Each structure stands twice: as structure tokens, then as C-alpha cells.
mmCIF file of C-alpha atoms in Angstrom:
data_model
loop_
_atom_site.group_PDB
_atom_site.id
_atom_site.type_symbol
_atom_site.label_atom_id
_atom_site.label_comp_id
_atom_site.label_asym_id
_atom_site.label_seq_id
_atom_site.Cartn_x
_atom_site.Cartn_y
_atom_site.Cartn_z
ATOM 1 C CA PHE A 1 45.872 97.312 47.885
ATOM 2 C CA PRO A 2 48.188 96.419 51.129
ATOM 3 C CA VAL A 3 50.538 99.881 52.599
ATOM 4 C CA LEU A 4 54.242 99.446 53.132
ATOM 5 C CA THR A 5 54.973 101.007 56.329
ATOM 6 C CA SER A 6 58.649 100.074 56.118
ATOM 7 C CA ALA A 7 61.749 99.208 53.968
ATOM 8 C CA ASP A 8 64.551 98.595 55.298
ATOM 9 C CA SER A 9 68.224 97.743 54.036
ATOM 10 C CA VAL A 10 69.738 94.854 55.073
ATOM 11 C CA GLY A 11 73.335 93.232 53.337
ATOM 12 C CA ILE A 12 72.060 92.434 49.563
ATOM 13 C CA GLY A 13 68.707 92.281 49.904
ATOM 14 C CA ALA A 14 65.989 94.032 52.311
ATOM 15 C CA THR A 15 63.483 93.966 54.918
ATOM 16 C CA ILE A 16 60.434 95.032 54.117
ATOM 17 C CA ALA A 17 57.759 95.404 56.058
ATOM 18 C CA GLY A 18 53.375 96.017 55.577
ATOM 19 C CA THR A 19 48.935 95.903 56.639
ATOM 20 C CA LEU A 20 46.791 94.577 55.144
ATOM 21 C CA ASN A 21 42.390 96.204 55.479
ATOM 22 C CA SER A 22 39.921 93.932 53.811
ATOM 23 C CA THR A 23 37.702 91.647 55.470
ATOM 24 C CA PRO A 24 37.854 89.027 58.125
ATOM 25 C CA GLY A 25 38.861 86.025 58.396
ATOM 26 C CA ILE A 26 40.823 85.904 55.264
ATOM 27 C CA GLN A 27 44.183 85.573 53.445
ATOM 28 C CA PHE A 28 45.751 86.762 50.578
ATOM 29 C CA ARG A 29 49.048 86.932 48.879
ATOM 30 C CA VAL A 30 50.609 89.686 48.952
ATOM 31 C CA GLU A 31 53.504 89.564 45.920
ATOM 32 C CA PHE A 32 55.939 92.336 46.945
ATOM 33 C CA PHE A 33 57.727 94.255 43.631
ATOM 34 C CA SER A 34 60.874 96.518 42.517
ATOM 35 C CA ASN A 35 60.130 99.762 40.592
ATOM 36 C CA ASP A 36 62.763 101.663 38.652
ATOM 37 C CA ALA A 37 64.475 104.769 39.749
ATOM 38 C CA THR A 38 61.587 107.334 39.177
ATOM 39 C CA GLY A 39 58.293 105.118 40.093
ATOM 40 C CA THR A 40 56.727 104.783 36.413
ATOM 41 C CA ALA A 41 57.556 101.110 35.943
ATOM 42 C CA GLN A 42 55.839 100.474 39.122
ATOM 43 C CA GLY A 43 55.671 96.873 39.663
ATOM 44 C CA LYS A 44 58.444 96.005 36.973
ATOM 45 C CA THR A 45 60.166 93.511 39.000
ATOM 46 C CA LEU A 46 59.046 90.744 40.715
ATOM 47 C CA LEU A 47 60.789 89.986 44.243
ATOM 48 C CA GLY A 48 58.585 87.554 45.570
ATOM 49 C CA PHE A 49 55.376 87.149 48.382
ATOM 50 C CA THR A 50 53.999 86.104 50.875
ATOM 51 C CA ASN A 51 50.757 85.105 52.709
ATOM 52 C CA VAL A 52 48.857 87.162 55.501
ATOM 53 C CA THR A 53 46.059 86.485 56.582
ATOM 54 C CA THR A 54 43.155 89.357 58.352
ATOM 55 C CA ASN A 55 41.452 88.752 62.276
ATOM 56 C CA ALA A 56 38.437 89.418 63.223
ATOM 57 C CA SER A 57 39.491 93.040 62.506
ATOM 58 C CA GLY A 58 40.218 93.097 58.523
ATOM 59 C CA THR A 59 43.270 93.750 59.605
ATOM 60 C CA GLY A 60 46.480 91.140 58.728
ATOM 61 C CA ASN A 61 50.432 92.531 58.882
ATOM 62 C CA PHE A 62 52.920 91.990 57.205
ATOM 63 C CA SER A 63 56.335 91.718 56.500
ATOM 64 C CA PHE A 64 59.048 89.739 53.924
ATOM 65 C CA THR A 65 63.058 90.396 53.311
ATOM 66 C CA ALA A 66 63.730 90.387 49.853
ATOM 67 C CA ALA A 67 67.289 89.685 48.022
ATOM 68 C CA GLY A 68 68.722 92.010 45.610
ATOM 69 C CA VAL A 69 67.508 95.173 46.461
ATOM 70 C CA ALA A 70 68.868 97.964 47.347
ATOM 71 C CA ALA A 71 69.234 100.817 49.269
ATOM 72 C CA GLY A 72 66.884 104.414 48.206
ATOM 73 C CA GLN A 73 65.332 101.492 45.097
ATOM 74 C CA LEU A 74 61.153 101.350 45.175
ATOM 75 C CA LEU A 75 58.888 99.291 46.703
ATOM 76 C CA THR A 76 55.542 98.487 45.599
ATOM 77 C CA ALA A 77 53.062 95.633 46.302
ATOM 78 C CA THR A 78 49.327 93.659 45.330
ATOM 79 C CA ALA A 79 46.916 92.055 48.034
ATOM 80 C CA THR A 80 45.214 88.447 45.243
ATOM 81 C CA ASP A 81 43.163 86.616 46.991
ATOM 82 C CA ALA A 82 41.682 83.789 47.383
ATOM 83 C CA SER A 83 39.235 83.768 43.998
ATOM 84 C CA GLY A 84 42.065 85.497 42.250
ATOM 85 C CA ASN A 85 41.257 88.895 42.514
ATOM 86 C CA THR A 86 44.222 91.003 42.845
ATOM 87 C CA SER A 87 44.396 94.391 44.367
ATOM 88 C CA GLU A 88 45.484 97.837 43.009
ATOM 89 C CA LEU A 89 49.655 98.288 42.916
ATOM 90 C CA SER A 90 50.746 99.771 46.447
ATOM 91 C CA PRO A 91 52.166 103.495 47.122
ATOM 92 C CA ALA A 92 56.381 103.148 46.457
ATOM 93 C CA LYS A 93 58.086 103.068 49.097
ATOM 94 C CA VAL A 94 62.067 104.208 49.877
ATOM 95 C CA VAL A 95 64.604 101.444 50.616
ATOM 96 C CA ALA A 96 65.754 103.502 53.413
ATOM 97 C CA ALA A 97 69.609 102.867 53.765
ATOM 98 C CA ALA A 98 70.654 100.553 56.475
ATOM 99 C CA ALA A 99 70.308 101.391 60.283
ATOM 100 C CA THR A 100 74.228 102.423 61.587
ATOM 101 C CA VAL A 101 75.695 102.217 65.349
ATOM 102 C CA SER A 102 77.599 104.020 66.824
ATOM 103 C CA LEU A 103 78.475 104.351 71.440
ATOM 104 C CA ASN A 104 79.590 107.636 71.845
ATOM 105 C CA ALA A 105 82.634 108.933 72.374
ATOM 106 C CA THR A 106 83.108 111.657 75.041
ATOM 107 C CA PRO A 107 84.702 109.491 78.708
ATOM 108 C CA VAL A 108 83.069 108.500 80.674
ATOM 109 C CA THR A 109 85.292 109.548 84.828
ATOM 110 C CA LEU A 110 84.089 108.464 88.206
ATOM 111 C CA LEU A 111 84.914 107.637 90.931
ATOM 112 C CA GLU A 112 85.613 104.332 92.160
ATOM 113 C CA GLY A 113 83.153 104.744 95.265
ATOM 114 C CA THR A 114 82.615 102.992 98.312
ATOM 115 C CA GLY A 115 80.759 100.091 99.787
ATOM 116 C CA VAL A 116 79.531 96.025 97.426
ATOM 117 C CA THR A 117 77.210 97.062 94.806
ATOM 118 C CA PRO A 118 79.902 98.554 92.106
ATOM 119 C CA THR A 119 79.307 101.826 90.576
ATOM 120 C CA ALA A 120 77.925 101.816 87.093
ATOM 121 C CA PHE A 121 79.381 103.160 83.916
ATOM 122 C CA ALA A 122 77.758 104.363 81.269
ATOM 123 C CA PHE A 123 78.204 104.080 77.623
ATOM 124 C CA VAL A 124 75.469 105.655 74.724
ATOM 125 C CA VAL A 125 75.276 103.248 72.265
ATOM 126 C CA THR A 126 73.429 104.692 69.264
ATOM 127 C CA LEU A 127 71.607 103.493 66.077
ATOM 128 C CA SER A 128 71.344 106.803 63.487
ATOM 129 C CA GLN A 129 67.481 105.756 62.719
ATOM 130 C CA PRO A 130 64.547 103.676 64.651
ATOM 131 C CA SER A 131 64.233 100.045 62.042
ATOM 132 C CA SER A 132 61.172 97.790 61.243
ATOM 133 C CA GLN A 133 63.556 95.036 63.362
ATOM 134 C CA ASN A 134 66.192 94.311 65.963
ATOM 135 C CA VAL A 135 69.216 95.571 65.963
ATOM 136 C CA VAL A 136 72.116 93.851 67.949
ATOM 137 C CA VAL A 137 75.496 95.036 69.301
ATOM 138 C CA THR A 138 77.975 92.940 70.725
ATOM 139 C CA TYR A 139 80.368 94.519 72.847
ATOM 140 C CA SER A 140 83.277 93.580 74.812
ATOM 141 C CA THR A 141 85.705 96.205 77.697
ATOM 142 C CA ALA A 142 89.632 95.736 77.135
ATOM 143 C CA ASP A 143 92.306 96.144 80.009
ATOM 144 C CA GLY A 144 94.462 99.900 80.348
ATOM 145 C CA THR A 145 95.704 100.518 83.476
ATOM 146 C CA ALA A 146 92.058 99.115 85.898
ATOM 147 C CA THR A 147 92.421 95.055 84.575
ATOM 148 C CA SER A 148 89.797 92.721 85.205
ATOM 149 C CA ALA A 149 92.632 90.865 87.052
ATOM 150 C CA ASP A 150 93.018 93.135 89.858
ATOM 151 C CA GLY A 151 89.124 93.263 90.441
ATOM 152 C CA ASP A 152 88.986 96.384 89.465
ATOM 153 C CA TYR A 153 86.216 96.463 86.887
ATOM 154 C CA VAL A 154 83.538 93.419 85.884
ATOM 155 C CA PRO A 155 84.983 92.411 82.519
ATOM 156 C CA ALA A 156 82.444 91.609 79.180
ATOM 157 C CA SER A 157 83.640 90.119 76.610
ATOM 158 C CA ALA A 158 80.415 88.897 74.163
ATOM 159 C CA ALA A 159 78.135 90.827 75.558
ATOM 160 C CA SER A 160 75.498 92.191 73.163
ATOM 161 C CA VAL A 161 73.132 94.786 73.628
ATOM 162 C CA THR A 162 69.582 94.538 71.700
ATOM 163 C CA PHE A 163 67.540 98.232 70.105
ATOM 164 C CA ALA A 164 63.993 97.024 69.459
ATOM 165 C CA PRO A 165 61.873 98.319 66.074
ATOM 166 C CA GLY A 166 62.207 101.964 67.342
ATOM 167 C CA GLN A 167 64.142 102.486 69.583
ATOM 168 C CA THR A 168 67.575 105.018 68.702
ATOM 169 C CA SER A 169 69.058 103.797 72.271
ATOM 170 C CA GLN A 170 70.259 102.133 74.539
ATOM 171 C CA THR A 171 73.139 101.821 77.550
ATOM 172 C CA ILE A 172 76.351 99.608 78.272
ATOM 173 C CA THR A 173 76.651 98.842 81.932
ATOM 174 C CA VAL A 174 80.043 98.956 83.384
ATOM 175 C CA GLY A 175 80.872 97.762 86.700
ATOM 176 C CA VAL A 176 82.926 99.401 88.454
ATOM 177 C CA THR A 177 84.287 97.596 91.920
ATOM 178 C CA ALA A 178 84.573 100.118 95.118
ATOM 179 C CA ASP A 179 87.467 99.184 96.824
ATOM 180 C CA SER A 180 90.163 101.492 99.626
ATOM 181 C CA LYS A 181 92.899 100.784 98.003
ATOM 182 C CA PHE A 182 95.164 103.656 97.323
ATOM 183 C CA GLU A 183 95.317 103.631 93.286
ATOM 184 C CA PRO A 184 96.105 106.380 91.012
ATOM 185 C CA ASP A 185 93.807 107.086 88.397
ATOM 186 C CA GLU A 186 93.059 104.181 86.166
ATOM 187 C CA ALA A 187 91.320 103.213 82.411
ATOM 188 C CA PHE A 188 89.265 100.377 80.261
ATOM 189 C CA THR A 189 87.997 100.894 76.591
ATOM 190 C CA VAL A 190 84.566 99.827 75.642
ATOM 191 C CA THR A 191 84.420 98.269 72.565
ATOM 192 C CA LEU A 192 81.160 97.024 70.211
ATOM 193 C CA ASN A 193 82.113 94.303 68.249
ATOM 194 C CA GLY A 194 79.555 93.763 65.176
ATOM 195 C CA ALA A 195 76.502 94.701 64.342
ATOM 196 C CA THR A 196 73.593 92.474 63.045
ATOM 197 C CA ASN A 197 71.037 94.616 61.090
ATOM 198 C CA ALA A 198 72.826 97.336 60.932
ATOM 199 C CA THR A 199 76.554 98.302 60.841
ATOM 200 C CA LEU A 200 78.864 100.573 62.316
ATOM 201 C CA THR A 201 80.603 103.849 62.034
ATOM 202 C CA ALA A 202 83.845 105.086 63.018
ATOM 203 C CA ASN A 203 82.714 105.519 66.606
ATOM 204 C CA VAL A 204 83.591 102.094 67.924
ATOM 205 C CA SER A 205 85.759 102.853 71.263
ATOM 206 C CA ALA A 206 85.239 104.627 74.394
ATOM 207 C CA THR A 207 87.332 104.548 77.324
ATOM 208 C CA GLY A 208 86.011 104.226 81.679
ATOM 209 C CA THR A 209 88.058 106.103 83.582
ATOM 210 C CA ILE A 210 87.733 105.238 87.473
ATOM 211 C CA ARG A 211 88.654 107.749 89.921
ATOM 212 C CA ASN A 212 90.640 107.220 92.791
ATOM 213 C CA ASP A 213 88.914 108.664 95.977
ATOM 214 C CA ASP A 214 90.462 106.350 98.602
ATOM 215 C CA ASN A 215 93.657 108.165 100.787
ATOM 216 C CA ARG A 216 97.429 107.135 101.635
ATOM 217 C CA PRO A 217 97.523 104.456 104.818
ATOM 218 C CA THR A 218 98.297 106.096 107.661
ATOM 219 C CA ILE A 219 101.500 103.716 109.643
ATOM 220 C CA ALA A 220 100.304 102.184 112.603
ATOM 221 C CA ILE A 221 102.247 100.423 115.236
ATOM 222 C CA ALA A 222 101.553 97.789 118.617
ATOM 223 C CA ASP A 223 102.140 97.732 121.781
ATOM 224 C CA VAL A 224 103.635 94.295 122.196
ATOM 225 C CA SER A 225 104.949 92.637 126.194
ATOM 226 C CA GLN A 226 107.572 89.643 126.865
ATOM 227 C CA ALA A 227 109.187 87.919 129.987
ATOM 228 C CA GLU A 228 112.651 88.483 129.643
ATOM 229 C CA GLY A 229 113.766 84.822 130.108
ATOM 230 C CA ASN A 230 116.968 84.308 132.650
ATOM 231 C CA SER A 231 120.122 84.838 129.790
ATOM 232 C CA SER A 232 120.717 85.560 126.083
ATOM 233 C CA ALA A 233 119.090 87.601 124.417
ATOM 234 C CA GLN A 234 115.919 87.669 122.567
ATOM 235 C CA PRO A 235 114.211 89.550 120.461
ATOM 236 C CA LEU A 236 111.209 91.365 121.530
ATOM 237 C CA ILE A 237 108.477 91.316 118.172
ATOM 238 C CA PHE A 238 106.703 94.788 116.895
ATOM 239 C CA THR A 239 104.354 94.572 114.666
ATOM 240 C CA ALA A 240 104.161 97.958 112.454
ATOM 241 C CA SER A 241 100.322 97.608 109.882
ATOM 242 C CA LEU A 242 99.106 100.028 107.359
ATOM 243 C CA SER A 243 95.205 100.915 107.814
ATOM 244 C CA ASN A 244 94.754 100.397 103.593
ATOM 245 C CA LEU A 245 96.511 98.722 100.562
ATOM 246 C CA SER A 246 98.533 101.301 98.728
ATOM 247 C CA ALA A 247 99.537 100.721 94.721
ATOM 248 C CA GLU A 248 102.774 102.627 96.218
ATOM 249 C CA THR A 249 105.874 101.867 98.040
ATOM 250 C CA VAL A 250 105.166 102.929 101.911
ATOM 251 C CA ILE A 251 108.501 103.847 104.131
ATOM 252 C CA VAL A 252 109.449 104.495 107.847
ATOM 253 C CA ASP A 253 111.455 104.972 110.164
ATOM 254 C CA TYR A 254 111.785 103.549 113.569
ATOM 255 C CA ALA A 255 113.414 104.103 115.995
ATOM 256 C CA THR A 256 113.740 102.996 119.639
ATOM 257 C CA ALA A 257 114.144 105.101 122.864
ATOM 258 C CA ASP A 258 114.402 104.025 127.504
ATOM 259 C CA GLY A 259 112.210 104.536 129.163
ATOM 260 C CA ASN A 260 113.090 102.380 132.872
ATOM 261 C CA ALA A 261 114.692 100.181 130.875
ATOM 262 C CA THR A 262 117.493 101.847 129.669
ATOM 263 C CA VAL A 263 120.806 100.151 127.360
ATOM 264 C CA ALA A 264 122.695 101.207 129.675
ATOM 265 C CA ASP A 265 122.271 99.218 132.055
ATOM 266 C CA ALA A 266 121.702 95.926 129.389
ATOM 267 C CA ASP A 267 118.302 96.286 129.217
ATOM 268 C CA TYR A 268 117.951 96.376 125.745
ATOM 269 C CA THR A 269 119.427 96.418 123.119
ATOM 270 C CA THR A 270 118.754 100.422 121.115
ATOM 271 C CA ALA A 271 117.605 99.408 117.294
ATOM 272 C CA SER A 272 116.204 101.642 114.149
ATOM 273 C CA GLY A 273 116.636 101.494 110.443
ATOM 274 C CA LYS A 274 113.620 101.282 108.206
ATOM 275 C CA LEU A 275 110.268 99.196 107.169
ATOM 276 C CA THR A 276 108.957 98.794 104.303
ATOM 277 C CA PHE A 277 105.767 97.928 102.552
ATOM 278 C CA LEU A 278 105.395 97.187 98.985
ATOM 279 C CA PRO A 279 102.492 96.960 97.064
ATOM 280 C CA GLY A 280 99.619 94.887 98.693
ATOM 281 C CA GLN A 281 101.287 94.838 101.746
ATOM 282 C CA LEU A 282 99.295 95.792 104.880
ATOM 283 C CA THR A 283 101.735 94.669 107.683
ATOM 284 C CA GLN A 284 105.850 94.587 108.855
ATOM 285 C CA THR A 285 107.842 93.646 111.743
ATOM 286 C CA LEU A 286 111.051 94.716 114.070
ATOM 287 C CA GLY A 287 112.591 93.126 116.626
ATOM 288 C CA VAL A 288 114.633 93.933 119.442
ATOM 289 C CA SER A 289 116.895 92.376 121.540
ATOM 290 C CA VAL A 290 115.760 92.020 124.972
ATOM 291 C CA ASN A 291 118.692 90.486 127.544
ATOM 292 C CA GLY A 292 117.824 88.217 129.781
ATOM 293 C CA ASP A 293 119.217 87.823 132.919
ATOM 294 C CA THR A 294 118.394 86.284 136.741
ATOM 295 C CA LYS A 295 118.624 89.218 138.770
ATOM 296 C CA PHE A 296 114.391 90.973 140.299
ATOM 297 C CA GLU A 297 113.665 93.892 139.325
ATOM 298 C CA THR A 298 110.360 95.895 138.330
ATOM 299 C CA ASN A 299 108.437 95.117 134.834
ATOM 300 C CA GLU A 300 110.236 98.233 132.530
ATOM 301 C CA THR A 301 109.858 99.486 129.945
ATOM 302 C CA PHE A 302 111.238 101.213 126.595
ATOM 303 C CA LYS A 303 109.812 102.493 122.779
ATOM 304 C CA VAL A 304 109.691 102.346 119.549
ATOM 305 C CA THR A 305 108.571 105.920 117.558
ATOM 306 C CA LEU A 306 108.131 106.029 113.853
ATOM 307 C CA GLY A 307 108.739 108.691 111.683
ATOM 308 C CA ASN A 308 109.695 110.927 108.722
ATOM 309 C CA PRO A 309 107.143 108.872 106.456
ATOM 310 C CA VAL A 310 106.930 108.421 102.557
ATOM 311 C CA ASN A 311 103.589 108.060 100.602
ATOM 312 C CA GLY A 312 101.853 107.173 104.006
ATOM 313 C CA THR A 313 100.548 109.132 107.730
ATOM 314 C CA ILE A 314 101.131 108.829 110.683
ATOM 315 C CA VAL A 315 99.510 110.198 113.651
ATOM 316 C CA PRO A 316 100.746 110.815 117.770
ATOM 317 C CA ALA A 317 98.356 107.792 118.799
ATOM 318 C CA THR A 318 99.356 105.931 116.841
ATOM 319 C CA SER A 319 103.402 106.025 116.027
ATOM 320 C CA THR A 320 104.840 105.266 119.294
ATOM 321 C CA ALA A 321 105.119 101.557 120.862
ATOM 322 C CA THR A 322 105.645 100.818 124.182
ATOM 323 C CA GLY A 323 108.089 97.769 124.723
ATOM 324 C CA THR A 324 107.703 96.332 128.314
ATOM 325 C CA ILE A 325 109.221 93.025 129.369
ATOM 326 C CA LEU A 326 107.790 91.319 132.345
ATOM 327 C CA ASN A 327 110.292 90.385 135.058
ATOM 328 C CA ASP A 328 110.093 87.049 136.047
ATOM 329 C CA ASP A 329 112.957 86.237 138.990
ATOM 330 C CA LEU A 330 112.275 86.022 142.478
ATOM 331 C CA ALA A 331 113.400 88.477 144.943
ATOM 332 C CA LEU A 332 116.247 87.354 146.013
ATOM 333 C CA GLY A 333 117.025 86.717 151.405
ATOM 334 C CA GLY A 334 113.844 85.361 151.880
ATOM 335 C CA LYS A 335 112.569 81.659 152.302
ATOM 336 C CA ILE A 336 110.627 79.973 150.145
ATOM 337 C CA ALA A 337 107.441 78.020 150.975
ATOM 338 C CA GLY A 338 104.427 76.308 149.464
ATOM 339 C CA ASN A 339 101.552 74.587 148.549
ATOM 340 C CA LEU A 340 101.250 70.991 145.794
ATOM 341 C CA LEU A 341 97.862 72.208 143.693
ATOM 342 C CA PRO A 342 95.941 69.336 142.086
ATOM 343 C CA SER A 343 96.908 70.460 138.872
ATOM 344 C CA GLY A 344 100.051 70.338 139.225
ATOM 345 C CA MET A 345 101.853 73.743 139.599
ATOM 346 C CA LEU A 346 103.268 75.089 142.596
ATOM 347 C CA GLU A 347 101.103 78.099 144.676
ATOM 348 C CA ILE A 348 103.808 80.109 145.900
ATOM 349 C CA GLU A 349 104.413 81.669 149.244
ATOM 350 C CA SER A 350 108.204 84.441 149.848
ATOM 351 C CA LYS A 351 109.170 84.258 153.740
#
């Protein structure tokens, strides 16, 4: 007689699996029956049949989906060969309730990470009991304060995991993208949407929290130089920069200070103010007005110093920049002689 190895409830029916041991190479008709609740009326209702042929070892495996069968019912089967010889009824098998699928609701919290390889956030999906058939579970992600548009994580819209027969645990992996941007901790959600050959429980959602591991930016300002000019004023442009992006607005004060270029000698015009870096901005510029003249003098310098940072830091080595005013005037009282070069430039000798 056949042996029923599993009977799993599926929708309004059941999937039945079993084995048959007999003479090698023989085809059998396996018929399936439902019994009453007590099991005394065995073979009460014919559910259907399938054909199975034994292999060289005399073993045949079969499966069958029966309609109109509920969890808790008793099922049996018989095997009949081509000559009409029918086996006894198999031992009864209880139809097991459909497996349920749940998502571990414990939040997954990890550092964002560094490098080009996404950080793996693992969410555990559990099947309440082994199934004799594949169980496919679909899932999706949803933005919270972490967004896929900002590149915080790799989204999923119609993804799935599959439980092979006998498996009861699977893992959903969501990749989180590493960056150097200072930002608050951010979160996204994973939700189970449906299941094939199983049913979902109430536990279908879990949160992933991306912990920030980046520092607030350091603010630096760079040296700059420019020819003085002979008349009027022109700006000497300094560039301040952040070491990394920030989700916050970064503000820093700046002010000029004399070197051997002085405000009193009208070399430049004093300047002070604030630079504001909005979220996503890495550089800002400021201009200091330099006054042109025809006075011969050495190259002259002044300083621009940063101070009072908000949502950022400054360090002495990069918080002060030198502005160099390059002399472009000739000394008075000398004769000028020179040779015209092939390039068209005049080679000048002062006498």
C-alpha cells in the first residue's frame, strides 16, 4: 500500500505527497480518499487519483492536490496495478494547517559603514512549520527618514524569498549605501506583502535603522594671490570648503587682518561677515576688495581668518588664508632697455 508522507492545507484544498514500494517498473493508479473525523469510515469519499511508476529499486514518489479538503481531515490512499489488484488503504494522514509566515519585528540597527560595498541589513523571515512544497514570500521596502532617492539604501518593490520543502527560515537582505555625509540616524521599513502555499501572520513589518558614523565637517579656507592692477578696485576671491557633506546648515564667521598690506595704506578694504553652507553644499566664496595703484612696492599680504563655526569645526592649520597682492608696477628713476623676443615679448633690463 502507499504511504502518505505529508498532507498540507492549501487554500480550500490540500497538497498530498507520498511513496509507494512495489515491483520495479510497474505503473500504479493511486487513489486518494477522505475519512470522517473519527477515522472509522475510511475511504468514505474519493478525492481523485494520480499515476506513478516505480523505479528500478521498486520505489515511486507521488504528489496530488485535492480540492475541498480542510485542515484536520483524515486522508488515506490505495494503489491499483494494471491487472486491477488493489492494495489495502494506507494509514490515515491528518491534513496539517497551512504554515504561517512571520517577519522578526525586532528592529535591525547597524552603522552605515564605509567603502563601496553596501552594508547588509538582514531581516529574518520564519515559517511556522516545514512544508512539503515551495513557499514563496513577497516583500517590499518603504522610505522613512532614509530614502532611496537620497541613495541611503537599495530599495525593493517586488522581491521575494523562497522556502524549499523542509526549510523554516530565510533572510531578506537590504543593502545600505555608505557615504561620508554627516546626518542624523535614518530609518526604512521592510514589509511582507503575500505568500504562496502559506499565510501571513500579523507580524509582517520591521524597521531598519541606519546609524550615522560620520563626523561634522571641518571648514577650511585656501590661500589666493592676484596682481594688484593700476586703478580702481577688484575683488580677491577666497574659497572656503567643507571636508564632507552635511545634512545641517553650516555657518562660519570670517574677518580680514593686516599683514604688510594694510587698510591704512589703502592696499585693500577690510571685510568681515558670515559664510553659510546649505545642506549639500561643499564650497562658498568671499571677496576682499584690493585697490589698484601705480606705486612700485613689494608683494604684500593680508589674512582672512575663520571663527565661530556652527555645525562644523575649524583647525588652526586651515582656518587662516593668506591673500597676496602681487606688485605689477615698475620702479621709478631708471632707464628701461630691452630686446624684442621672437615670441613678441619684450625682455626688459632696468638701468
